[in-house]
PDB file of C-alpha atoms and ligand atoms in Angstrom:
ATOM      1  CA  UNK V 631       0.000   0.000   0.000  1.00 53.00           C
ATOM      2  CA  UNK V 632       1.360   3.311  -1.090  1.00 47.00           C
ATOM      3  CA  UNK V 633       1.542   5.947   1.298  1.00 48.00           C
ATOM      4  CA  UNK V 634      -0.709   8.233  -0.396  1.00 46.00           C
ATOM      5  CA  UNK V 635      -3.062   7.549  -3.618  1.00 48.00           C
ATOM      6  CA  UNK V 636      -3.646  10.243  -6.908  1.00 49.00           C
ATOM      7  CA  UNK V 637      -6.972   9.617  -7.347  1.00 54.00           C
ATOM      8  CA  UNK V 638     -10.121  11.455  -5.699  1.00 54.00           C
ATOM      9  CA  UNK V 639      -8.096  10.172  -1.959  1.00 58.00           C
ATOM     10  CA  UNK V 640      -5.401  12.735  -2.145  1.00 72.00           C
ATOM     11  CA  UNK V 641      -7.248  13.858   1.363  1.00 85.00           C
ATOM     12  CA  UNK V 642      -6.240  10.559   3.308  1.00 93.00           C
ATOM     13  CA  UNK V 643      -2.849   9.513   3.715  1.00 95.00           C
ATOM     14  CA  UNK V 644      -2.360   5.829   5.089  1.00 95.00           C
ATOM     15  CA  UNK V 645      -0.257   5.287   8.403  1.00 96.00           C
ATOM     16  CA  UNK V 646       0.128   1.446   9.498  1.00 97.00           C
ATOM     17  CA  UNK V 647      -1.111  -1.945   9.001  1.00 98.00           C
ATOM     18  CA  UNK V 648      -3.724  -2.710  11.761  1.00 96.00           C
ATOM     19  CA  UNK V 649      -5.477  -5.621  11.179  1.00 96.00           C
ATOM     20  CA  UNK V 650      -5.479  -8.280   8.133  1.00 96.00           C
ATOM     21  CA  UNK V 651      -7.496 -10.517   7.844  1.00 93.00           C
ATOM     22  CA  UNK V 652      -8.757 -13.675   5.630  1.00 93.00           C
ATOM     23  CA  UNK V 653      -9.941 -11.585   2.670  1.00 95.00           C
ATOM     24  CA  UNK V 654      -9.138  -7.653   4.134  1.00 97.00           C
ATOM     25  CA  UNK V 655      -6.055  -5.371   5.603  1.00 98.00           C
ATOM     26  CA  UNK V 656      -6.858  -2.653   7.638  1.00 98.00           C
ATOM     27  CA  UNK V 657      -5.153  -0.056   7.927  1.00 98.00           C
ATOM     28  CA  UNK V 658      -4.617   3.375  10.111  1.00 98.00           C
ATOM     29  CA  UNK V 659      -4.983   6.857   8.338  1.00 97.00           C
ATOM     30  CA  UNK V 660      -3.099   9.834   9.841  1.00 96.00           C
ATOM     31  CA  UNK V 661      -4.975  12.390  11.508  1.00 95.00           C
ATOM     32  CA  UNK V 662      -7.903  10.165  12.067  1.00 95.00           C
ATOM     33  CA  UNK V 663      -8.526   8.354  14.817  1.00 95.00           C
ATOM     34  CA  UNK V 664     -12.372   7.258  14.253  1.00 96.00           C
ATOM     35  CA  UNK V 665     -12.024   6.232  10.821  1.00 97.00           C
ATOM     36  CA  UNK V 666      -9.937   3.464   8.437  1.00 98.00           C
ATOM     37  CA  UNK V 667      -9.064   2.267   4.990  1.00 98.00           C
ATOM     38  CA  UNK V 668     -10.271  -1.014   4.594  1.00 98.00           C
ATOM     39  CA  UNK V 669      -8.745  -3.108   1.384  1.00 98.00           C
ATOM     40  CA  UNK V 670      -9.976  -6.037   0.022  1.00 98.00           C
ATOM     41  CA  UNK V 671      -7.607  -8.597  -0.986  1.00 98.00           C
ATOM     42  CA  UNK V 672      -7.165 -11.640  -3.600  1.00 98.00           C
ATOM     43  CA  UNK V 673      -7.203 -14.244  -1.701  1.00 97.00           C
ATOM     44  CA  UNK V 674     -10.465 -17.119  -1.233  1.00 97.00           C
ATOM     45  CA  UNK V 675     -10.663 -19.164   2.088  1.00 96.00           C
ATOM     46  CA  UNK V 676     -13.059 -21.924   3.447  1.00 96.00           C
ATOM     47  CA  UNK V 677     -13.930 -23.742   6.530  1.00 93.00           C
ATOM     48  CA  UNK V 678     -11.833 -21.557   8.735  1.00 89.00           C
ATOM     49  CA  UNK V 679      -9.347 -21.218   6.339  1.00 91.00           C
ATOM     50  CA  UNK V 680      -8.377 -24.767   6.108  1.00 94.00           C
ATOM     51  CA  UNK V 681      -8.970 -24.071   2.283  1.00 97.00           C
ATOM     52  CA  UNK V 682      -7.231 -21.656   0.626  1.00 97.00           C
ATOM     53  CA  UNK V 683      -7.349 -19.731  -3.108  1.00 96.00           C
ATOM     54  CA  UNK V 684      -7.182 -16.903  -4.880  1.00 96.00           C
ATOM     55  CA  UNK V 685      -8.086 -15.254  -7.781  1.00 96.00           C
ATOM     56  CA  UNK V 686      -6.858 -11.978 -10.236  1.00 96.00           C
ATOM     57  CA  UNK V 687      -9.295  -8.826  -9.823  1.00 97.00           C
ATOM     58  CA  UNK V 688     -11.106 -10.894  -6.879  1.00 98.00           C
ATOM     59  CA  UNK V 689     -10.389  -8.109  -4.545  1.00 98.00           C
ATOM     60  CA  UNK V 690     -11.457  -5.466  -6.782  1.00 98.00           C
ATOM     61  CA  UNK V 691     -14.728  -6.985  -7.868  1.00 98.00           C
ATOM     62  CA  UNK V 692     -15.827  -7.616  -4.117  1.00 98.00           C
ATOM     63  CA  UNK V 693     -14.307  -3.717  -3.005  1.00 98.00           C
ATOM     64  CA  UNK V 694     -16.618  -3.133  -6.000  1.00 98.00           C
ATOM     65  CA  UNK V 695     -19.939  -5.010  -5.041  1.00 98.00           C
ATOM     66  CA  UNK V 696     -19.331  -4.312  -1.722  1.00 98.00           C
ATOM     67  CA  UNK V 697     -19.648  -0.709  -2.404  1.00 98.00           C
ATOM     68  CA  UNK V 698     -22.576  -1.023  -4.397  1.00 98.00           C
ATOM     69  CA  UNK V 699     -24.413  -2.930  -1.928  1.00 98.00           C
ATOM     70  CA  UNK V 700     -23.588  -0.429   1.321  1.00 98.00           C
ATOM     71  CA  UNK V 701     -24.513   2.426  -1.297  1.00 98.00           C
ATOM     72  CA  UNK V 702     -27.805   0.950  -1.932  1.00 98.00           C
ATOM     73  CA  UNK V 703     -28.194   0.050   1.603  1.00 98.00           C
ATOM     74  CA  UNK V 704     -27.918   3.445   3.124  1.00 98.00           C
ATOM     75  CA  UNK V 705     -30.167   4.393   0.664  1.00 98.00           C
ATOM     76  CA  UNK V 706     -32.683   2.042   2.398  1.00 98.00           C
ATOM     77  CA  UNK V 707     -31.801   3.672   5.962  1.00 98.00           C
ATOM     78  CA  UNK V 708     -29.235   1.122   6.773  1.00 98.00           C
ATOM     79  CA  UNK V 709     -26.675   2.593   8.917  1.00 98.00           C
ATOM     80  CA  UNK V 710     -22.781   1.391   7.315  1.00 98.00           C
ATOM     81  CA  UNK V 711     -19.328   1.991   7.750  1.00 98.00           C
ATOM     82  CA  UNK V 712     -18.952   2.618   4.556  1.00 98.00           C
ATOM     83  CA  UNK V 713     -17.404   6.486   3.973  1.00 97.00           C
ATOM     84  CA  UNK V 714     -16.258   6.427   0.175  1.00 97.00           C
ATOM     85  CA  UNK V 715     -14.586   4.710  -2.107  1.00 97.00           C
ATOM     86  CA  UNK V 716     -10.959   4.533  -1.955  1.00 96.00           C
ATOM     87  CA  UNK V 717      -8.683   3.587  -5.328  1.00 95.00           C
ATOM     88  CA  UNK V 718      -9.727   0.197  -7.005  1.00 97.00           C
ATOM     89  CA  UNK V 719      -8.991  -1.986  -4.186  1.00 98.00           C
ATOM     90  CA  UNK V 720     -10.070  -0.099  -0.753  1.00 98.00           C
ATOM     91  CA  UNK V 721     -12.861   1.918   1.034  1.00 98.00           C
ATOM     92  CA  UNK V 722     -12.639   4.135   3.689  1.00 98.00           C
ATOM     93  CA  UNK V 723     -14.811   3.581   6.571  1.00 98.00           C
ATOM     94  CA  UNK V 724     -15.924   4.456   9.874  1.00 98.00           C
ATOM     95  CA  UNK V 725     -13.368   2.289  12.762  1.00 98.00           C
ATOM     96  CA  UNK V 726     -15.707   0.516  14.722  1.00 98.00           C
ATOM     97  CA  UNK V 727     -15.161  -1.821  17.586  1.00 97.00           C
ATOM     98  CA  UNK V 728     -16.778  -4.967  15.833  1.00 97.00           C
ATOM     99  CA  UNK V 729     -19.616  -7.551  17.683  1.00 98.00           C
ATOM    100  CA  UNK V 730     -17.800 -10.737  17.884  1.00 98.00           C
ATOM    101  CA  UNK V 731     -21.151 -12.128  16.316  1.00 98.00           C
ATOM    102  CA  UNK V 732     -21.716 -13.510  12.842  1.00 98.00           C
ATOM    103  CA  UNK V 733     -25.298 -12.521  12.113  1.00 98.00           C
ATOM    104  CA  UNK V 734     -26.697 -14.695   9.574  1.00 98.00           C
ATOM    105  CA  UNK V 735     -29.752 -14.747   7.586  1.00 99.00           C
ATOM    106  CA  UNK V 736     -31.895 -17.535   6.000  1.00 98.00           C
ATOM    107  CA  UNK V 737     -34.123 -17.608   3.224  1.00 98.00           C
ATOM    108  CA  UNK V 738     -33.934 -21.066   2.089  1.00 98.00           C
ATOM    109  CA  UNK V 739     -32.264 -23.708   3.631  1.00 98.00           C
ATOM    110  CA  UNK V 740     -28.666 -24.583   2.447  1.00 98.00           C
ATOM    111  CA  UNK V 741     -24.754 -25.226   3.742  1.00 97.00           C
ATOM    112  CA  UNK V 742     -24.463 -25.572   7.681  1.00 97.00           C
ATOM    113  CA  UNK V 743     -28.166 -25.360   8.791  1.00 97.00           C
ATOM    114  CA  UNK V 744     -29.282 -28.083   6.460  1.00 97.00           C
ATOM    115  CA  UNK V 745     -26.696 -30.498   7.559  1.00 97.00           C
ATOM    116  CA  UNK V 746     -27.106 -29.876  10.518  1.00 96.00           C
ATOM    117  CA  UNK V 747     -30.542 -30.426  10.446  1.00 96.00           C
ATOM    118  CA  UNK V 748     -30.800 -33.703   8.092  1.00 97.00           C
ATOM    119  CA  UNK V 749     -33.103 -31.120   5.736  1.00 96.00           C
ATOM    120  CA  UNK V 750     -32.793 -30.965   1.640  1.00 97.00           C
ATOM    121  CA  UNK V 751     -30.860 -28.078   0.498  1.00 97.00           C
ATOM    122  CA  UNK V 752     -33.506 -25.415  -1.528  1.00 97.00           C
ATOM    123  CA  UNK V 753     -36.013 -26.006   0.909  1.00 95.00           C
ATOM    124  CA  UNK V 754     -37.664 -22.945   1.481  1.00 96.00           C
ATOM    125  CA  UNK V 755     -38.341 -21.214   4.689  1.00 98.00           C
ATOM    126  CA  UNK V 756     -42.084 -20.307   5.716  1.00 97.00           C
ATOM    127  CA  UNK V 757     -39.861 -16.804   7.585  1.00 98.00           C
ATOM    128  CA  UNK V 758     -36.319 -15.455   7.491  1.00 98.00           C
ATOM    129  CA  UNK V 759     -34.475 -17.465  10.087  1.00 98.00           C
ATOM    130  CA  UNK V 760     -31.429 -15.570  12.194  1.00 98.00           C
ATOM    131  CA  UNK V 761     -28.648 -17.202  13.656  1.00 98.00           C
ATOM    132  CA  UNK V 762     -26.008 -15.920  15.374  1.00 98.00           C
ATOM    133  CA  UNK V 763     -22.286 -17.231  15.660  1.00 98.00           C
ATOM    134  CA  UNK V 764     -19.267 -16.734  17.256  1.00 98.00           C
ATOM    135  CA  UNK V 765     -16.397 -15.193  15.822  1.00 97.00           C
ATOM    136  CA  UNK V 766     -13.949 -17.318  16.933  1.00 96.00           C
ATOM    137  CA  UNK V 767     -11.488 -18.408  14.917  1.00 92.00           C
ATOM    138  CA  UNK V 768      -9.920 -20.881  17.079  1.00 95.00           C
ATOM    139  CA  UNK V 769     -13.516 -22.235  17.528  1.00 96.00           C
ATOM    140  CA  UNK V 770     -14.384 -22.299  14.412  1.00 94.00           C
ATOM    141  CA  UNK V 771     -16.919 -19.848  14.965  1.00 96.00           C
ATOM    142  CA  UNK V 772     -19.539 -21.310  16.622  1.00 97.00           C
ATOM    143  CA  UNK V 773     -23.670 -21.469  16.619  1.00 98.00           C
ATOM    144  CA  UNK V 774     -24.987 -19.041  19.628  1.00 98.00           C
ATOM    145  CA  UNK V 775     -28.452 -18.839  21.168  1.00 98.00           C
ATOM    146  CA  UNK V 776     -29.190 -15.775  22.244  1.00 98.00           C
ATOM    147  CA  UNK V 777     -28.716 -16.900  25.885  1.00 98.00           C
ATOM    148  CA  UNK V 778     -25.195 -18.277  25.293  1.00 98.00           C
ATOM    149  CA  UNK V 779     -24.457 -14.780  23.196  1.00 98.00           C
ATOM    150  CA  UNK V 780     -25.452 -13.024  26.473  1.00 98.00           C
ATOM    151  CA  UNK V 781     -23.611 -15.461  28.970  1.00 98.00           C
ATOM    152  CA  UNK V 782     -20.189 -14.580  26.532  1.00 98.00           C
ATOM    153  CA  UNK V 783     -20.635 -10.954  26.264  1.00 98.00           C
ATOM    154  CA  UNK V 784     -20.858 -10.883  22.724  1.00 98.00           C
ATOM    155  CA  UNK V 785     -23.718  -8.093  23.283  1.00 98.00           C
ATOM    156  CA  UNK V 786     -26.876  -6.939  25.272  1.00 98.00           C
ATOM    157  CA  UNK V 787     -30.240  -8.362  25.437  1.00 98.00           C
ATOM    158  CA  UNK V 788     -31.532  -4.922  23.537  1.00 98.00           C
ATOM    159  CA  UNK V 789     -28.527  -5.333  20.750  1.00 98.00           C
ATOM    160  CA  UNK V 790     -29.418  -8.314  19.961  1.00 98.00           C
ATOM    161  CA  UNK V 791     -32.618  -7.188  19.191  1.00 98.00           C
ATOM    162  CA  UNK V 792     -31.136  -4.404  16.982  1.00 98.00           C
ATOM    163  CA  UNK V 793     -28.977  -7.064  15.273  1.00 98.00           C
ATOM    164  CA  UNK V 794     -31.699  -8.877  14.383  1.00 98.00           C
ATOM    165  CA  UNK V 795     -34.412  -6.425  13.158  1.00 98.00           C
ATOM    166  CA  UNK V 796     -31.312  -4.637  11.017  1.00 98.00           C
ATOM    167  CA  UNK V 797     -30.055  -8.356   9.531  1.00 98.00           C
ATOM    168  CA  UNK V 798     -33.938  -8.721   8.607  1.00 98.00           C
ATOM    169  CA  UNK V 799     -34.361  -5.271   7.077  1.00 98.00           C
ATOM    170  CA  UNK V 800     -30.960  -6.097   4.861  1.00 98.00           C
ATOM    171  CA  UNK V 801     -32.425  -9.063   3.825  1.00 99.00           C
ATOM    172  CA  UNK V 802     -35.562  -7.586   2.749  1.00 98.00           C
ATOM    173  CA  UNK V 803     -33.586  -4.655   0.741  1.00 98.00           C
ATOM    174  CA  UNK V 804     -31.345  -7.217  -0.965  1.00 98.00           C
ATOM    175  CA  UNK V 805     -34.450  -9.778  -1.882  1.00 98.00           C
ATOM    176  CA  UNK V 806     -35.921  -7.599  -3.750  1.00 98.00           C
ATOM    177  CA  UNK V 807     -32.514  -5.671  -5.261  1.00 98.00           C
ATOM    178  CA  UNK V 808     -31.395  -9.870  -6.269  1.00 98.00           C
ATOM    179  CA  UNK V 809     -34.663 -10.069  -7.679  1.00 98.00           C
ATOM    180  CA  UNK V 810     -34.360  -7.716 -10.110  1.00 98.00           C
ATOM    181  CA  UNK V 811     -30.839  -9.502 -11.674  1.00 98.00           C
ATOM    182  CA  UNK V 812     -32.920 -13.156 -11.596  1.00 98.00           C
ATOM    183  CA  UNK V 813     -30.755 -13.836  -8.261  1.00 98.00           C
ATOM    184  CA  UNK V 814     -32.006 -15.769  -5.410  1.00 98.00           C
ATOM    185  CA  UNK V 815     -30.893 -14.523  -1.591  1.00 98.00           C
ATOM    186  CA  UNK V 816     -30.519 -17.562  -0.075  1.00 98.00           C
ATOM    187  CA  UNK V 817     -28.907 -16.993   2.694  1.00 98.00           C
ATOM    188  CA  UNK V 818     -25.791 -14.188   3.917  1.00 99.00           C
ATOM    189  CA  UNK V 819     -23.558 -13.491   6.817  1.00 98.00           C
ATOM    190  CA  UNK V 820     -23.538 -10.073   8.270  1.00 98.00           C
ATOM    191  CA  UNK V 821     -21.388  -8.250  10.858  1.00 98.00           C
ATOM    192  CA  UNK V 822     -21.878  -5.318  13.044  1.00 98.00           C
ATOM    193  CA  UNK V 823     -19.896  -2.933  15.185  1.00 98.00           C
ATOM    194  CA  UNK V 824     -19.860  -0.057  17.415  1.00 98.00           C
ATOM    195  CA  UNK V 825     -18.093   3.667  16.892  1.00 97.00           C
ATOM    196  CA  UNK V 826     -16.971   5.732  20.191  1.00 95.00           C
ATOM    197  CA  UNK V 827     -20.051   6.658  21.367  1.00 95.00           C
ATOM    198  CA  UNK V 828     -21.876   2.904  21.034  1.00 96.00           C
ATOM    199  CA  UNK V 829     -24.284   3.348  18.292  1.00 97.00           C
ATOM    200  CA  UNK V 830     -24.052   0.491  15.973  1.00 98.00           C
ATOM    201  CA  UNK V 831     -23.367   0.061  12.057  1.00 98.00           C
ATOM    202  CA  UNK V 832     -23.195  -2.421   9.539  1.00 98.00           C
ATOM    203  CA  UNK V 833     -19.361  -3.328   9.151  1.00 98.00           C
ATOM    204  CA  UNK V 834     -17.342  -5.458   6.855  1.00 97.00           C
ATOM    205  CA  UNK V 835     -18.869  -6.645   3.356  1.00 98.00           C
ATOM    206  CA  UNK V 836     -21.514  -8.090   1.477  1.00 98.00           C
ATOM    207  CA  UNK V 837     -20.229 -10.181  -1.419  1.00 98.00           C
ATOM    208  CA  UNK V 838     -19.882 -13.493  -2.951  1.00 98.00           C
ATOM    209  CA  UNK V 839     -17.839 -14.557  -0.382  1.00 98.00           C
ATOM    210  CA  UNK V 840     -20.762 -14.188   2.493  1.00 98.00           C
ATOM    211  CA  UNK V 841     -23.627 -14.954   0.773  1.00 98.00           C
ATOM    212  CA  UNK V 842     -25.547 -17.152  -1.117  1.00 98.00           C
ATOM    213  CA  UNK V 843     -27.002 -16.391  -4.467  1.00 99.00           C
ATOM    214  CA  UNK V 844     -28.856 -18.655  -6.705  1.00 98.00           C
ATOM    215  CA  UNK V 845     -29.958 -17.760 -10.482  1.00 98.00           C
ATOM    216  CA  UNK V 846     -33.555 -18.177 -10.842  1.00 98.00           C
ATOM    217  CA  UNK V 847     -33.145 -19.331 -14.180  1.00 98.00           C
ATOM    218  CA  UNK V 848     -31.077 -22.184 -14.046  1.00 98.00           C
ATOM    219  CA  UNK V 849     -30.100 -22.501  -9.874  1.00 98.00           C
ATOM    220  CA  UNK V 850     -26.203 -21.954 -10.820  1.00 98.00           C
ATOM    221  CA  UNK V 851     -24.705 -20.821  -7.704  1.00 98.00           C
ATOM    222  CA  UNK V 852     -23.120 -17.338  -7.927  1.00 98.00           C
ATOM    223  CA  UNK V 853     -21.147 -17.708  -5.016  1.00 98.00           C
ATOM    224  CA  UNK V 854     -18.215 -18.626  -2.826  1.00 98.00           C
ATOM    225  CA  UNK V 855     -20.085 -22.284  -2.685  1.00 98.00           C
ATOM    226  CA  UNK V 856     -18.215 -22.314  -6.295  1.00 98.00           C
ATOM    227  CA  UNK V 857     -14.808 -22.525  -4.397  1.00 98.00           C
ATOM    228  CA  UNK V 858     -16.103 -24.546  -1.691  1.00 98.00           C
ATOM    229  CA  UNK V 859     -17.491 -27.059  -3.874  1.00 98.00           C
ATOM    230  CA  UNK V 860     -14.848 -27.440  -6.388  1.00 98.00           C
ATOM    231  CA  UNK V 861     -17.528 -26.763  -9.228  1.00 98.00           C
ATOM    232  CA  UNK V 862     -15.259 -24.078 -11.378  1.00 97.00           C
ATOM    233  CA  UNK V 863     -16.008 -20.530 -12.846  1.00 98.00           C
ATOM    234  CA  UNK V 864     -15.331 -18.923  -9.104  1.00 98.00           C
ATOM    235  CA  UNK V 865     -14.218 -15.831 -10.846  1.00 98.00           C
ATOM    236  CA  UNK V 866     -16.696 -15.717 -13.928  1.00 98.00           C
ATOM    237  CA  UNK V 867     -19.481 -15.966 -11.298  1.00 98.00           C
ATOM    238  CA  UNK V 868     -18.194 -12.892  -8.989  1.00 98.00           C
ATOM    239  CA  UNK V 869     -17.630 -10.968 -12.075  1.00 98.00           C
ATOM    240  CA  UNK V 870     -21.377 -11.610 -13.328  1.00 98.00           C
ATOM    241  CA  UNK V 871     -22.689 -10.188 -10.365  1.00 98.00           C
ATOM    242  CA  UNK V 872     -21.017  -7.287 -10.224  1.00 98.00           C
ATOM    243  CA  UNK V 873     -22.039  -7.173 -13.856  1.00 98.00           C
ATOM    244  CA  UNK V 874     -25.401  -8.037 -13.062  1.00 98.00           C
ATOM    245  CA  UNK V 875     -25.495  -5.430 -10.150  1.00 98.00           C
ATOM    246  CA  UNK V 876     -24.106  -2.440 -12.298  1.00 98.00           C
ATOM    247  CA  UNK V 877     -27.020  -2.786 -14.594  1.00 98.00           C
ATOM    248  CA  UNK V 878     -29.272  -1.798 -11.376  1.00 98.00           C
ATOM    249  CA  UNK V 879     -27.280   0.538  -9.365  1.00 98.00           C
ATOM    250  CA  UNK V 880     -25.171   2.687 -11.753  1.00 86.00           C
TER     251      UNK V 880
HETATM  252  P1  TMP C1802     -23.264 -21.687   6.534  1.00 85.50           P
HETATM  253  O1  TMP C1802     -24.367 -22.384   5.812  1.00 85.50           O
HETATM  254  O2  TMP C1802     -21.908 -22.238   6.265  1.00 85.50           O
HETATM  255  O3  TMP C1802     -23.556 -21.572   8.006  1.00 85.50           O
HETATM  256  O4  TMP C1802     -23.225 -20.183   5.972  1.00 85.50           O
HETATM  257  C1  TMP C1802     -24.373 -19.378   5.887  1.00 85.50           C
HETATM  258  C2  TMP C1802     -24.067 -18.125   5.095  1.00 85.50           C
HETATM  259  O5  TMP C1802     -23.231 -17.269   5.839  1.00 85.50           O
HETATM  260  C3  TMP C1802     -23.340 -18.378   3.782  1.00 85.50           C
HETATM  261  O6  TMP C1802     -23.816 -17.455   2.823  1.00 85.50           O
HETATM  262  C4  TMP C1802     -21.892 -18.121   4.096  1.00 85.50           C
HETATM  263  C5  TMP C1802     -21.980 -17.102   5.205  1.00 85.50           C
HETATM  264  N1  TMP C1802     -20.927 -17.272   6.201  1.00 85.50           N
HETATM  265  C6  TMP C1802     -19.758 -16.565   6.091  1.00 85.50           C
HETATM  266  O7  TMP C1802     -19.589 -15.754   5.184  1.00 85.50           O
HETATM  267  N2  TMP C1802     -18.790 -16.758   7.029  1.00 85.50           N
HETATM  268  C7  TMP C1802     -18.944 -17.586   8.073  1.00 85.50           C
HETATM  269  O8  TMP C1802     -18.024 -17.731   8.891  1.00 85.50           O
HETATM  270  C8  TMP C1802     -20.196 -18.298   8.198  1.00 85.50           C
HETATM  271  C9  TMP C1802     -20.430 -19.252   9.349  1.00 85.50           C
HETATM  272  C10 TMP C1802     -21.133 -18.123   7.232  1.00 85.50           C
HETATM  273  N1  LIG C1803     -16.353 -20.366   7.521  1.00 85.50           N
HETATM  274  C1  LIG C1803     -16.532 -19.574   6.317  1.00 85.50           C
HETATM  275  C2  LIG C1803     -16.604 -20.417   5.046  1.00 85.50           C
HETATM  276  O1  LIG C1803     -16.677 -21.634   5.067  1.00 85.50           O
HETATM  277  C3  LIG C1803     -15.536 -18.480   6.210  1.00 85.50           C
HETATM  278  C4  LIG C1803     -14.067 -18.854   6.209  1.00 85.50           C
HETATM  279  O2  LIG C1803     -13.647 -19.804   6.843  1.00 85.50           O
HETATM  280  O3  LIG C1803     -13.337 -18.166   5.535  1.00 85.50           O
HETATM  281  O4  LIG C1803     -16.605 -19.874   3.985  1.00 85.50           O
END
């Protein structure tokens, strides 16, 4: 990362490396204490890492849809990190002290749930489902009921409560914004955190990587289930939803 960029960021000049993680760096910007650059990177990982990949332009189409999607979002009165776009590869966003939760939303049954609960993948659900899990790596991040998210200080009764109702609004803003590029929501992984004085935004990304998305047409799967699955065209699939997504939102 250079130590300043040419493009519309001449305003924000990076400092250090704070945090990198599977698929993003963070990193500090001088002068400002309550806000980051957050780049996305090329690399792909699975089940807690234990798989790895990568793929050219992967970290520019997700900085890309990820943008898009928090864009969209705030239109629809979701509260983000998100600040403005920074160079192909970055954002710069609000620095929030993240919920160790994984909030995840359900529309039809697939991956982890299903399994776990002996049920066909594709079968519908009569209501969203949210579930909430750990972020842990060394656990693997975990399933939490809301009592257990409670007894580990992950958050208050009341957040929870926020988590949820937000996760569900997001889901019904992207149902019907899929919709309109013949995608299926299936299901998505959200995360939250907290600025200085405690009010809470949606953090991190929406992309490929956490989500599920089905075309209605033919069922392909559009999404990181590619790389998890071995099936091929990981990068052809990102690329058509951002493609799919421009058509929409620009
Ligand atoms: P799962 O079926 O493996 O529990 O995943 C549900 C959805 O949440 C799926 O779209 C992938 C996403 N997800 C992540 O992005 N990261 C995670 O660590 C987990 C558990 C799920
Ligand atoms: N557990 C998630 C997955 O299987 C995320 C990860 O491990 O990177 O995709």
């Amino acid at each position: 990362m250079s130590q300043s960029t040419k493009d519309s960021s001449e305003k924000w000049v990076v400092s250090e490396l704070i945090y990198e993680g599977k698929a993003k760096k963070i990193f500090s910007l001088q002068g400002h204490d309550d806000i980051v650059l957050v780049e996305f990177k090329d690399s792909l990982t699975a089940f807690n890492a234990l798989k790895k990949g990568e793929f050219e332009n992967k970290g520019k189409v997700n900085r890309e849809i990820t943008s898009l999607l928090f864009g969209y979002l705030t239109k629809g009165h979701v509260a983000t990190h998100w600040i403005e776009d920074f160079g192909a590869l970055s954002v710069i966003a609000k620095k929030l002290k993240i919920i160790p939760l994984e909030v995840v939303v359900r529309n039809v049954l697939a991956g982890s749930t299903a399994k776990k609960l002996g049920l066909a993948e594709g079968t519908p659900l009569k209501k969203p489902l949210v579930e909430f899990y750990y972020k842990d790596d060394a656990l693997a991040d975990p399933f939490l009921s809301d009592d257990q998210a409670l007894m580990m200080n992950a958050a208050t009764t009341e957040e929870l409560q926020l988590l949820k109702t937000e996760a569900l609004k997001i889901n019904s803003l992207l149902i019907s914004l899929f919709a309109k590029i013949n995608l299926d929501l299936i299901d998505f992984k959200v995360e939250f955190g907290k600025d200085s004085f405690g009010k809470i935004f949606l953090a991190d990304e929406i992309t490929p990587d956490c989500c599920r998305l089905w075309d209605k047409t033919t069922s392909e799967k559009m999404d990181k289930d590619r790389f998890r699955r071995d099936l091929g065209l990981i990068k052809e699939s990102y690329e058509e939803v951002l493609n799919r997504l421009k058509k929409v939102l620009i």
